[in-house]
PDB file of C-alpha atoms and ligand atoms in Angstrom:
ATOM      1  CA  UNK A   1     137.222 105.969 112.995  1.00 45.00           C
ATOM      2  CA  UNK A   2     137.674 109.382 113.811  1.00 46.00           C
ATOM      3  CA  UNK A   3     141.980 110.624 114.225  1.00 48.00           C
ATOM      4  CA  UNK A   4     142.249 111.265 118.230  1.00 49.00           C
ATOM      5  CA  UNK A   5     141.987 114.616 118.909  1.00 47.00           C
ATOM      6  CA  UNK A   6     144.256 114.164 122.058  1.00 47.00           C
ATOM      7  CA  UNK A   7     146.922 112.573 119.762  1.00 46.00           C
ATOM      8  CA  UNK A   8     146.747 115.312 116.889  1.00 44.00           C
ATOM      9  CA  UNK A   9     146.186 118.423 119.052  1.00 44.00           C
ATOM     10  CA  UNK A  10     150.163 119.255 119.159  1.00 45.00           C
ATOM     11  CA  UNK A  11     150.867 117.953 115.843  1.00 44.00           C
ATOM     12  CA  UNK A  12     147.921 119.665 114.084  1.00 44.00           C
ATOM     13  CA  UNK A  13     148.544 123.015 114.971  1.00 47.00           C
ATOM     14  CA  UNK A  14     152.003 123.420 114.753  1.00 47.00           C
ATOM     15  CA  UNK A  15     151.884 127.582 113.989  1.00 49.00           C
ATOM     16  CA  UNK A  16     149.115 127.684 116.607  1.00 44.00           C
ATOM     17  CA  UNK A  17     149.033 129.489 120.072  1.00 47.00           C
ATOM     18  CA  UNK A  18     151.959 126.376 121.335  1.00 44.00           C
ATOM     19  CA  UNK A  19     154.038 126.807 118.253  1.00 43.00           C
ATOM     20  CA  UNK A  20     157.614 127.247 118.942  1.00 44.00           C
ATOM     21  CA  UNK A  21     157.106 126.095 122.601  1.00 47.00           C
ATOM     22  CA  UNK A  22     157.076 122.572 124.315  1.00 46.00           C
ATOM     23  CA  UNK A  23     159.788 119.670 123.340  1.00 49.00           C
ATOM     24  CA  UNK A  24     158.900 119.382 119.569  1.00 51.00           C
ATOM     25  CA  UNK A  25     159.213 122.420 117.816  1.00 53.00           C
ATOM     26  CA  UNK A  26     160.320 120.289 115.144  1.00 55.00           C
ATOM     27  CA  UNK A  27     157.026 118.326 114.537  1.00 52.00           C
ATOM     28  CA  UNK A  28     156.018 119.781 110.942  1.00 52.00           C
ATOM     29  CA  UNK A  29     152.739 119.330 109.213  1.00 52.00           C
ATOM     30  CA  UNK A  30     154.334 116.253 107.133  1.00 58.00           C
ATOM     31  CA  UNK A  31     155.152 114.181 110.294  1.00 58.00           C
ATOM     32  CA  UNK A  32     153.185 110.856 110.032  1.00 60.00           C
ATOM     33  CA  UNK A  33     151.556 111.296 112.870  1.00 63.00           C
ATOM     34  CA  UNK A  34     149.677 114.727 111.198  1.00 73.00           C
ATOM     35  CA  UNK A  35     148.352 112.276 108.723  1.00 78.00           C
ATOM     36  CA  UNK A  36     144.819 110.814 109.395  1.00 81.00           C
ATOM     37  CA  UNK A  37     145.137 106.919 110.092  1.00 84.00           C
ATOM     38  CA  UNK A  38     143.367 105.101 107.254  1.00 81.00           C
ATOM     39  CA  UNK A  39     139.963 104.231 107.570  1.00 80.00           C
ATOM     40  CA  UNK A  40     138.183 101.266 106.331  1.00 80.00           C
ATOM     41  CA  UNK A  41     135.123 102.250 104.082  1.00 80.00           C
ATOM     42  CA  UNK A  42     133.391 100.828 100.875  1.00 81.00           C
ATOM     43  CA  UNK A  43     135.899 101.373  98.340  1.00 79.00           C
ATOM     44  CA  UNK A  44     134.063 101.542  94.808  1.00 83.00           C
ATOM     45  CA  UNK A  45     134.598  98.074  92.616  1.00 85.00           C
ATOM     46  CA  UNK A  46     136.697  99.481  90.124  1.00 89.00           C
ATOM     47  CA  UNK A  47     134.334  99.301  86.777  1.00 92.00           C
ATOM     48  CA  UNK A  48     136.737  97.658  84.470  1.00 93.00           C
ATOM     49  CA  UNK A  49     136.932  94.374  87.210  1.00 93.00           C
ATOM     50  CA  UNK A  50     132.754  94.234  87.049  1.00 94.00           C
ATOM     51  CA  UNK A  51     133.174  94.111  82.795  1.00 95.00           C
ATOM     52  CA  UNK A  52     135.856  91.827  83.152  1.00 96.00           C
ATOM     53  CA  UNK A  53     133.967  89.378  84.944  1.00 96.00           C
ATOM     54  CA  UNK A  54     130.857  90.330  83.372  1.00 97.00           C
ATOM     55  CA  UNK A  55     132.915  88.875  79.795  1.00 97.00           C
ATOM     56  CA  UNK A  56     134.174  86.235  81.450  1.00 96.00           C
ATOM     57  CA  UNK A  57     130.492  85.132  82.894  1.00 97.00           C
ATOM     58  CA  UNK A  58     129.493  85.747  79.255  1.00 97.00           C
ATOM     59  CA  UNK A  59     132.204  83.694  77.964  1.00 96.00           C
ATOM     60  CA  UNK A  60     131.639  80.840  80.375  1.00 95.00           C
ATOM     61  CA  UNK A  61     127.895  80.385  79.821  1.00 94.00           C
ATOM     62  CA  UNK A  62     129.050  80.225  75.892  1.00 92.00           C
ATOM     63  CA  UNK A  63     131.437  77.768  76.202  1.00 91.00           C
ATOM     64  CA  UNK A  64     129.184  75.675  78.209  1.00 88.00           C
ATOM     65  CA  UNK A  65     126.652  76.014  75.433  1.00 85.00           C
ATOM     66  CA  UNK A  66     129.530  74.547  73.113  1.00 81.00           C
ATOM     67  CA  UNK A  67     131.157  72.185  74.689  1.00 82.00           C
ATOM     68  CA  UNK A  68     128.921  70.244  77.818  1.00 82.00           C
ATOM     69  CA  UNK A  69     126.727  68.735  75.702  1.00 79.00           C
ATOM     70  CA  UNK A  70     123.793  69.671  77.428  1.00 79.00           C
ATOM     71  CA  UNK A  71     125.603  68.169  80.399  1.00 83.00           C
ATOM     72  CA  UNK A  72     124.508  64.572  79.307  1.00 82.00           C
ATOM     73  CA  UNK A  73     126.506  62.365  80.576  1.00 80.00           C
ATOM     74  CA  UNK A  74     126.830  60.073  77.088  1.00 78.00           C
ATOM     75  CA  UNK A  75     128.034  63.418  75.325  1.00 79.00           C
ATOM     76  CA  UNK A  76     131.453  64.026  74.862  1.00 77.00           C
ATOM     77  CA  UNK A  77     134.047  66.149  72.876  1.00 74.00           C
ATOM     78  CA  UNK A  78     133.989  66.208  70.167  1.00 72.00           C
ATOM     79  CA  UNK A  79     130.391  66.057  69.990  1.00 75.00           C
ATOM     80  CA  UNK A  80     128.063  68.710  70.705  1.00 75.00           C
ATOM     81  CA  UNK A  81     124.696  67.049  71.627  1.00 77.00           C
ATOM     82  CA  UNK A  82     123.421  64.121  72.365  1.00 78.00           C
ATOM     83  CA  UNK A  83     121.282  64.678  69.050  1.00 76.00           C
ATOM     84  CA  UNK A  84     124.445  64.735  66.757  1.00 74.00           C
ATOM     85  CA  UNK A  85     125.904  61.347  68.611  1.00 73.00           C
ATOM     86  CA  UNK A  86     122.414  59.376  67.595  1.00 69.00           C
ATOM     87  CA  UNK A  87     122.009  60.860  64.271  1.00 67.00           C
ATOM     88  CA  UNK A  88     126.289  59.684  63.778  1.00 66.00           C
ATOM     89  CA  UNK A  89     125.720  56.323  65.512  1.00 66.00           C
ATOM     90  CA  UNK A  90     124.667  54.255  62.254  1.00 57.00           C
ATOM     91  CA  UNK A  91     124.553  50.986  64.261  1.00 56.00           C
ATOM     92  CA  UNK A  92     126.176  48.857  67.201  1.00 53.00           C
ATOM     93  CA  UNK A  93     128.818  48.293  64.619  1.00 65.00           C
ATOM     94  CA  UNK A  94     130.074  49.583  61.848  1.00 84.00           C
ATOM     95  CA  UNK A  95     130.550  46.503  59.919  1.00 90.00           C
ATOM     96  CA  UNK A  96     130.754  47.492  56.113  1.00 91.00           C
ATOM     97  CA  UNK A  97     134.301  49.214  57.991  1.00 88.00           C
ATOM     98  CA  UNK A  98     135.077  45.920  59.063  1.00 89.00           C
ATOM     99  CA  UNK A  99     134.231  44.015  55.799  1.00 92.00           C
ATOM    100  CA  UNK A 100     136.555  46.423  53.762  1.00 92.00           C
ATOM    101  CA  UNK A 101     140.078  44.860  53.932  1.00 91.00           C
ATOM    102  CA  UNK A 102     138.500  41.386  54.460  1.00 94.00           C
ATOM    103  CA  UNK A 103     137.414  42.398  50.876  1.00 96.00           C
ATOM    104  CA  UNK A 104     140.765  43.004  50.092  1.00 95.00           C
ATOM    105  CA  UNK A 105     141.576  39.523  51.183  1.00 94.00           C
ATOM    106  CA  UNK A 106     139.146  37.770  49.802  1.00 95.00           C
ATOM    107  CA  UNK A 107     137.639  38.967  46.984  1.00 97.00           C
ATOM    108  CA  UNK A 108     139.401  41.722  45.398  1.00 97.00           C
ATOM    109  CA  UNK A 109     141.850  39.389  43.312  1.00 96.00           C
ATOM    110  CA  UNK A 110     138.809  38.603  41.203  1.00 96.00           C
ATOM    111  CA  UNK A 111     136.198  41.050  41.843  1.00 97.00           C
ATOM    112  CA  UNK A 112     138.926  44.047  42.062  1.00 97.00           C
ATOM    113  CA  UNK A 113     139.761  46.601  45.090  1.00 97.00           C
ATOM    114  CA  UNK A 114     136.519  49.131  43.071  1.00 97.00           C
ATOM    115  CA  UNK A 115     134.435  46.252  42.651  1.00 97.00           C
ATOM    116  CA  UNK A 116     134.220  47.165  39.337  1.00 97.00           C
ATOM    117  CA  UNK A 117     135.271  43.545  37.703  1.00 96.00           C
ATOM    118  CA  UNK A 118     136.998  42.579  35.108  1.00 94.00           C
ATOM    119  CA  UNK A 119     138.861  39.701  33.096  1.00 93.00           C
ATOM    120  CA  UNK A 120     137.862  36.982  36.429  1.00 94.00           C
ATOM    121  CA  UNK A 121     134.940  38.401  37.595  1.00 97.00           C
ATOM    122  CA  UNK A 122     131.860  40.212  36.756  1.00 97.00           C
ATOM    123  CA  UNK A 123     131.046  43.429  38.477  1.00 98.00           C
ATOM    124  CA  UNK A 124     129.492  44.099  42.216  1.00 98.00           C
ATOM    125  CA  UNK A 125     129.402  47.807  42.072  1.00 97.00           C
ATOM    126  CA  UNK A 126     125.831  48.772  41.022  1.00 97.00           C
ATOM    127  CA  UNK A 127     124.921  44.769  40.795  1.00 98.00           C
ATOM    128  CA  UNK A 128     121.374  43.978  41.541  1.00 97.00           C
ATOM    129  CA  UNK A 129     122.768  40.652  42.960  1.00 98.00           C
ATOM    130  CA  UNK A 130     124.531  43.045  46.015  1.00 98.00           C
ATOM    131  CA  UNK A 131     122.212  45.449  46.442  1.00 97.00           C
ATOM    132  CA  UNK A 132     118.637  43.266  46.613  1.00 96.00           C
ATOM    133  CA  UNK A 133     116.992  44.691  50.126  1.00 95.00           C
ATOM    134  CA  UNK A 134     117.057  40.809  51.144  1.00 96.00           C
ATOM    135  CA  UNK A 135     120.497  39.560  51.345  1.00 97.00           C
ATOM    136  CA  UNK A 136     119.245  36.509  51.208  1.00 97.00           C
ATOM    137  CA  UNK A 137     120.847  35.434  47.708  1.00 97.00           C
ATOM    138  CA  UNK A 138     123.663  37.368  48.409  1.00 98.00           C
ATOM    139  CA  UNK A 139     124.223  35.240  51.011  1.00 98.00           C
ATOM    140  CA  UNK A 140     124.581  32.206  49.303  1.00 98.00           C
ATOM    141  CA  UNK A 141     126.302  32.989  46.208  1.00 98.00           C
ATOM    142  CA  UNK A 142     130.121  33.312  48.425  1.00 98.00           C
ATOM    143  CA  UNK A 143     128.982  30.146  50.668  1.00 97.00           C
ATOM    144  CA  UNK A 144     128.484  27.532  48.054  1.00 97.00           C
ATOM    145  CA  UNK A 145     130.201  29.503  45.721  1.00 97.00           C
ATOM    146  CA  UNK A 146     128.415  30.269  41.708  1.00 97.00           C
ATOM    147  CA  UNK A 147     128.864  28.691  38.344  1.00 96.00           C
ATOM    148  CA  UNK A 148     127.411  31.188  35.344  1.00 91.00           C
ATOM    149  CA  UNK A 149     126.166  32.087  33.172  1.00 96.00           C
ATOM    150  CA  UNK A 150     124.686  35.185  35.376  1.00 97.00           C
ATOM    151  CA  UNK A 151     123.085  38.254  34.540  1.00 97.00           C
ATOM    152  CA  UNK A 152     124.374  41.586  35.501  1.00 97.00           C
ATOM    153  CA  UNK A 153     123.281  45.056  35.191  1.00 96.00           C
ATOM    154  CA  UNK A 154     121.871  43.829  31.841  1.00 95.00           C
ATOM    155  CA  UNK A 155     124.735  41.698  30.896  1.00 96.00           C
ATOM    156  CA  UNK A 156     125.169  38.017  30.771  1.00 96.00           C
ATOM    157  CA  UNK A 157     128.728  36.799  31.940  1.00 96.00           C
ATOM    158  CA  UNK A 158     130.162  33.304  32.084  1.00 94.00           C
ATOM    159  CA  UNK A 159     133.452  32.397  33.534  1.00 94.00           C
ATOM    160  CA  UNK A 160     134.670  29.064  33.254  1.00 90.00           C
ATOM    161  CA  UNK A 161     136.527  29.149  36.151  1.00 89.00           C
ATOM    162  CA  UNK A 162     133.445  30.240  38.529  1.00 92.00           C
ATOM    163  CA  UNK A 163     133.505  31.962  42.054  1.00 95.00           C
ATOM    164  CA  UNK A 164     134.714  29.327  44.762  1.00 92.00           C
ATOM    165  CA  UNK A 165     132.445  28.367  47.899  1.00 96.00           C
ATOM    166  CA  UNK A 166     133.848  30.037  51.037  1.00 96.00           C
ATOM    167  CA  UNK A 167     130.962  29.179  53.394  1.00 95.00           C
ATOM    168  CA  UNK A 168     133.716  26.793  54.884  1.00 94.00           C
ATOM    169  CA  UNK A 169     136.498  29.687  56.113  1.00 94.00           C
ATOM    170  CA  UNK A 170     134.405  32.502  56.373  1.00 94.00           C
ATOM    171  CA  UNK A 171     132.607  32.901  59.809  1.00 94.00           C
ATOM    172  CA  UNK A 172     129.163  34.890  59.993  1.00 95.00           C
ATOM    173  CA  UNK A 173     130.656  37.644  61.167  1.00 93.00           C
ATOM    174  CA  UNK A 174     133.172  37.849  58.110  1.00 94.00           C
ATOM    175  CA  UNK A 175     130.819  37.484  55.727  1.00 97.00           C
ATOM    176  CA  UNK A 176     127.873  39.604  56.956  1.00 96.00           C
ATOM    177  CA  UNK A 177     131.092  42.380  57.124  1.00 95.00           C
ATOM    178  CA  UNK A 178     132.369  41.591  54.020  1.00 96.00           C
ATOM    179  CA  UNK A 179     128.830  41.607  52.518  1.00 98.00           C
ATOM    180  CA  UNK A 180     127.771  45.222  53.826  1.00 96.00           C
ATOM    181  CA  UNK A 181     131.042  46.542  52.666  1.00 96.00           C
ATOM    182  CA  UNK A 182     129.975  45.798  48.908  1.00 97.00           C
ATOM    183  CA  UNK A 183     126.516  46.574  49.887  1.00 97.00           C
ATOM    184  CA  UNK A 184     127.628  50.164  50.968  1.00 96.00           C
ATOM    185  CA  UNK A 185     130.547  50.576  48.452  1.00 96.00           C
ATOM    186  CA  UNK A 186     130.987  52.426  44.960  1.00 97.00           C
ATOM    187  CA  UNK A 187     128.190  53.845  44.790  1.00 96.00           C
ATOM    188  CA  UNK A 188     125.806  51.126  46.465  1.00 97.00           C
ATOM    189  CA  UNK A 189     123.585  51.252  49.136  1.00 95.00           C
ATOM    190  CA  UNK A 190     121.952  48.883  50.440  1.00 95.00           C
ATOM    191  CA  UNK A 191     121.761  47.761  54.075  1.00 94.00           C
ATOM    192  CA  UNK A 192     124.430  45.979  55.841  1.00 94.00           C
ATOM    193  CA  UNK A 193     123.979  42.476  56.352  1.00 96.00           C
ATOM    194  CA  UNK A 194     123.630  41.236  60.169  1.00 94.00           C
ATOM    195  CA  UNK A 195     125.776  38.016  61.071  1.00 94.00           C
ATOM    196  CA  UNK A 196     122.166  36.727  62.306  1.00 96.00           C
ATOM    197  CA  UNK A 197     121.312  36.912  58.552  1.00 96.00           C
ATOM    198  CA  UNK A 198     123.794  34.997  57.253  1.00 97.00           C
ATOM    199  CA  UNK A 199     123.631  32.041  59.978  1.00 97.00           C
ATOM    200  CA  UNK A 200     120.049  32.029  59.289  1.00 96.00           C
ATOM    201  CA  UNK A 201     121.225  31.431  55.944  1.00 97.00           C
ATOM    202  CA  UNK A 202     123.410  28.912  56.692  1.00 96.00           C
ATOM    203  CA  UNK A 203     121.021  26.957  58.663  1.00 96.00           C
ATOM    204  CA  UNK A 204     118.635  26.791  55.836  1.00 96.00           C
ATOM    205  CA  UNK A 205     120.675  25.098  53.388  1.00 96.00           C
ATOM    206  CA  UNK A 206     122.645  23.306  55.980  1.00 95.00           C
ATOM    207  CA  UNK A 207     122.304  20.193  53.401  1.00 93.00           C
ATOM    208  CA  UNK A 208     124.107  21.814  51.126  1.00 95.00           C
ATOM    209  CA  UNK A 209     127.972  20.838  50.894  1.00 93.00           C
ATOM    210  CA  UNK A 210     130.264  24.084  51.405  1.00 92.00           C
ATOM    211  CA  UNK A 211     133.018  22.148  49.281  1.00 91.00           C
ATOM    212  CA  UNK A 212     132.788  23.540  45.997  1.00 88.00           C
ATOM    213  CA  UNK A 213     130.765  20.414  44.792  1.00 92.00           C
ATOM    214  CA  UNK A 214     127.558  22.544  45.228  1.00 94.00           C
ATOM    215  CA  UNK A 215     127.420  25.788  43.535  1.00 96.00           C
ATOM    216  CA  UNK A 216     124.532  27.737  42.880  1.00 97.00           C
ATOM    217  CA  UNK A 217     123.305  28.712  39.009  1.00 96.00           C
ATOM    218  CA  UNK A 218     121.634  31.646  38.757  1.00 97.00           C
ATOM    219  CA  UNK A 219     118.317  30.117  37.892  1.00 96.00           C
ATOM    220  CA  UNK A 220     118.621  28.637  40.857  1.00 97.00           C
ATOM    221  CA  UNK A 221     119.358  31.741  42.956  1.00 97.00           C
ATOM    222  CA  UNK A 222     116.662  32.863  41.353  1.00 97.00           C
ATOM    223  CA  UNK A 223     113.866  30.868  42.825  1.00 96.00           C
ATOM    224  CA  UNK A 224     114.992  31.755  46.234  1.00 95.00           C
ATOM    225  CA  UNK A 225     111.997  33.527  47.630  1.00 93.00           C
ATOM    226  CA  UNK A 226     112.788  36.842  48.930  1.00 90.00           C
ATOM    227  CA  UNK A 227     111.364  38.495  51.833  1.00 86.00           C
ATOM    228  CA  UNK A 228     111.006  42.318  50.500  1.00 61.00           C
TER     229      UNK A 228
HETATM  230  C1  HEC B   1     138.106  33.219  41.999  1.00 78.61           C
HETATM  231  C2  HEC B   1     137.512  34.484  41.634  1.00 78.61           C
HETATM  232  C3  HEC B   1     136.425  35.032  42.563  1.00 78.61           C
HETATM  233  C4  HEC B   1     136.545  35.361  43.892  1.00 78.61           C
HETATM  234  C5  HEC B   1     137.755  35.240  44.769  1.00 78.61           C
HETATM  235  C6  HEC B   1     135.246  35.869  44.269  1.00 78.61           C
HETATM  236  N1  HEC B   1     134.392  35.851  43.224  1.00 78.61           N
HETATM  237 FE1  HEC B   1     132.476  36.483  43.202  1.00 78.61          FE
HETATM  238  N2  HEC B   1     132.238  35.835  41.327  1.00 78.61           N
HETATM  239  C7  HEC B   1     133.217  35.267  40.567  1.00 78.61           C
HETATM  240  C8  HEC B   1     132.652  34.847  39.307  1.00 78.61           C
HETATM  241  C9  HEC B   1     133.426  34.192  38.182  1.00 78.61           C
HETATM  242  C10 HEC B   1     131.290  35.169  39.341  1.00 78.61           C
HETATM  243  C11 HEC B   1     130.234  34.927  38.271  1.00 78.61           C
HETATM  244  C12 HEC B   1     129.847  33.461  38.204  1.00 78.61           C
HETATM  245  C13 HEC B   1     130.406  32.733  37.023  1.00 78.61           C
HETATM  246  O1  HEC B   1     130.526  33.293  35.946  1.00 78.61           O
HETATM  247  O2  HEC B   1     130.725  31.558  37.212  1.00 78.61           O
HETATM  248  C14 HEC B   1     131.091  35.808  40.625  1.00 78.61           C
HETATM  249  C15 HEC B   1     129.856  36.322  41.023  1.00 78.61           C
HETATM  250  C16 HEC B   1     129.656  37.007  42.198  1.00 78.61           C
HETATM  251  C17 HEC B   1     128.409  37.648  42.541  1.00 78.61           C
HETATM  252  C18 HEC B   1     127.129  37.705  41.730  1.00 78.61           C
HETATM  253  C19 HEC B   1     127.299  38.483  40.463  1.00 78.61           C
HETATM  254  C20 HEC B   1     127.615  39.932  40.624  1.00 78.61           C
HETATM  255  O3  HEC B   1     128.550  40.418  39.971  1.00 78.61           O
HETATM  256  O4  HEC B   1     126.974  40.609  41.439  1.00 78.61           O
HETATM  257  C21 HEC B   1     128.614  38.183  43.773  1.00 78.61           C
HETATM  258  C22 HEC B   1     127.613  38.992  44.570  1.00 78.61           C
HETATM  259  C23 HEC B   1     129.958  37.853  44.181  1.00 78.61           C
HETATM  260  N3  HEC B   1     130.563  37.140  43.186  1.00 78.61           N
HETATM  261  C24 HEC B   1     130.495  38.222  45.398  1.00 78.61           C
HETATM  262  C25 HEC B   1     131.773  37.833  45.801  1.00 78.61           C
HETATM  263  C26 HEC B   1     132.290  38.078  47.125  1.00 78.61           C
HETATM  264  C27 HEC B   1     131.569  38.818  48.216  1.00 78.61           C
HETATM  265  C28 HEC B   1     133.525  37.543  47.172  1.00 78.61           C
HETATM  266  C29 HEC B   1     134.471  37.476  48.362  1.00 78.61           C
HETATM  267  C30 HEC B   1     133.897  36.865  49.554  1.00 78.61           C
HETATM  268  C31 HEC B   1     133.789  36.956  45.881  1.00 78.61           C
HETATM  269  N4  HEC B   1     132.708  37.151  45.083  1.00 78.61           N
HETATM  270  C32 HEC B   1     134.981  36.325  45.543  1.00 78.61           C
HETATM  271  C33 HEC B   1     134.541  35.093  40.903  1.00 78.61           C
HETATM  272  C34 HEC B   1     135.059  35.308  42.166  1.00 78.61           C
END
């Protein structure tokens, strides 16, 4: 918009030809209305706003990168891709976690909290009797319970006292957790055992008494036919 020159005739020639005359003599050049009125135009984006958002833009489209997981919907913080939660997902359940302070419970008074054995007990950590790809020995040996001698790692072992049947007070799902904890423990590892494995188990020898009246020998542990 252009100043009116009707308005700013008087005003903008104040030592003109009228100067001195007419009822204003005191209008000088810094009256208000000598100014031009403002004007709207394209102002220039000032250049350090356009970097600023430029960084920011930058720093969004990083942190996305980071942190949304590929925007899959099953990826959360603080996991990065859906790649990283498969390759940390191990299982439905982790159950060797579970087994651990049923271990404690059950079998460390013998066995001991490293598994390592001792004067009750012969060894589980690095036994081939725990780590055998088929559990299905395993299995047995804490639901009828074991009378030695037994072999282990190379070394015979008797106890008089032998290891008690449990098959009675221990559910499947104990058992299979207690089971993959020493499977995955100290050094071992072997896979966990499923609590379909060890009913399976239990149905086979469901003739067997869980009483204590029925423990297994090793030779006859050994005959048990295994799968792998
Ligand atoms: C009362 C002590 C005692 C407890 C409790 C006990 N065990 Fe044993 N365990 C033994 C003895 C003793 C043997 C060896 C058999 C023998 O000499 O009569 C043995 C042998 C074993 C063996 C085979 C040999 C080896 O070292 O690998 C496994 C496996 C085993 N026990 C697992 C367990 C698990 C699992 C538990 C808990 C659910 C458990 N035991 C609880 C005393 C015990």
């Amino acid at each position: 918009m252009k100043p009116d020159p009707k308005k700013s005739s008087n005003a903008a020639r104040p030592n003109g030809p009228g100067a001195g005359k007419g009822s204003s003599p005191n209008v000088s050049a810094k009256s208000p209305a000598n100014e031009a009125e403002p004007t709207a135009g394209l102002a220039h984006t000032p250049i350090w706003l356009i970097i600023l958002f430029a960084a920011l833009f930058y720093w969004g489209q990083l942190y996305l990168d980071n942190h949304a997981g590929g925007f899959d919907p099953q990826v959360y913080e603080p996991y990065e891709s859906a790649k990283l939660v498969k390759a940390l997902n191990t299982g439905a359940d982790d159950l060797a976690a579970k087994g651990e302070p049923l271990y404690g419970m059950v079998c460390a008074a013998c066995h001991q909290p490293n598994g390592s054995g001792g004067a009750l007990a012969p060894p589980l950590a690095g036994s081939e009797w725990v780590t055998a790809a088929d559990p299905s020995r395993l299995i047995r040996i804490p639901l009828h319970g074991l009378s030695g001698p037994i072999q282990v790692k190379g070394q015979d072992y008797t106890f008089p006292s032998g290891m008690t049947a449990m098959g009675e007070v221990l559910s499947d799902d104990s058992l299979a957790a207690i089971l993959s904890y020493i499977r995955q423990s100290w050094g071992n590892s072997a896979p966990q055992v499923t609590p379909a494995q060890v009913a399976k188990v239990r149905q086979d020898t469901a003739n067997r008494p869980m009483n204590g009246t029925a423990t297994w020998t090793a030779d006859e542990l050994l005959k048990v036919p295994l799968a792998q």
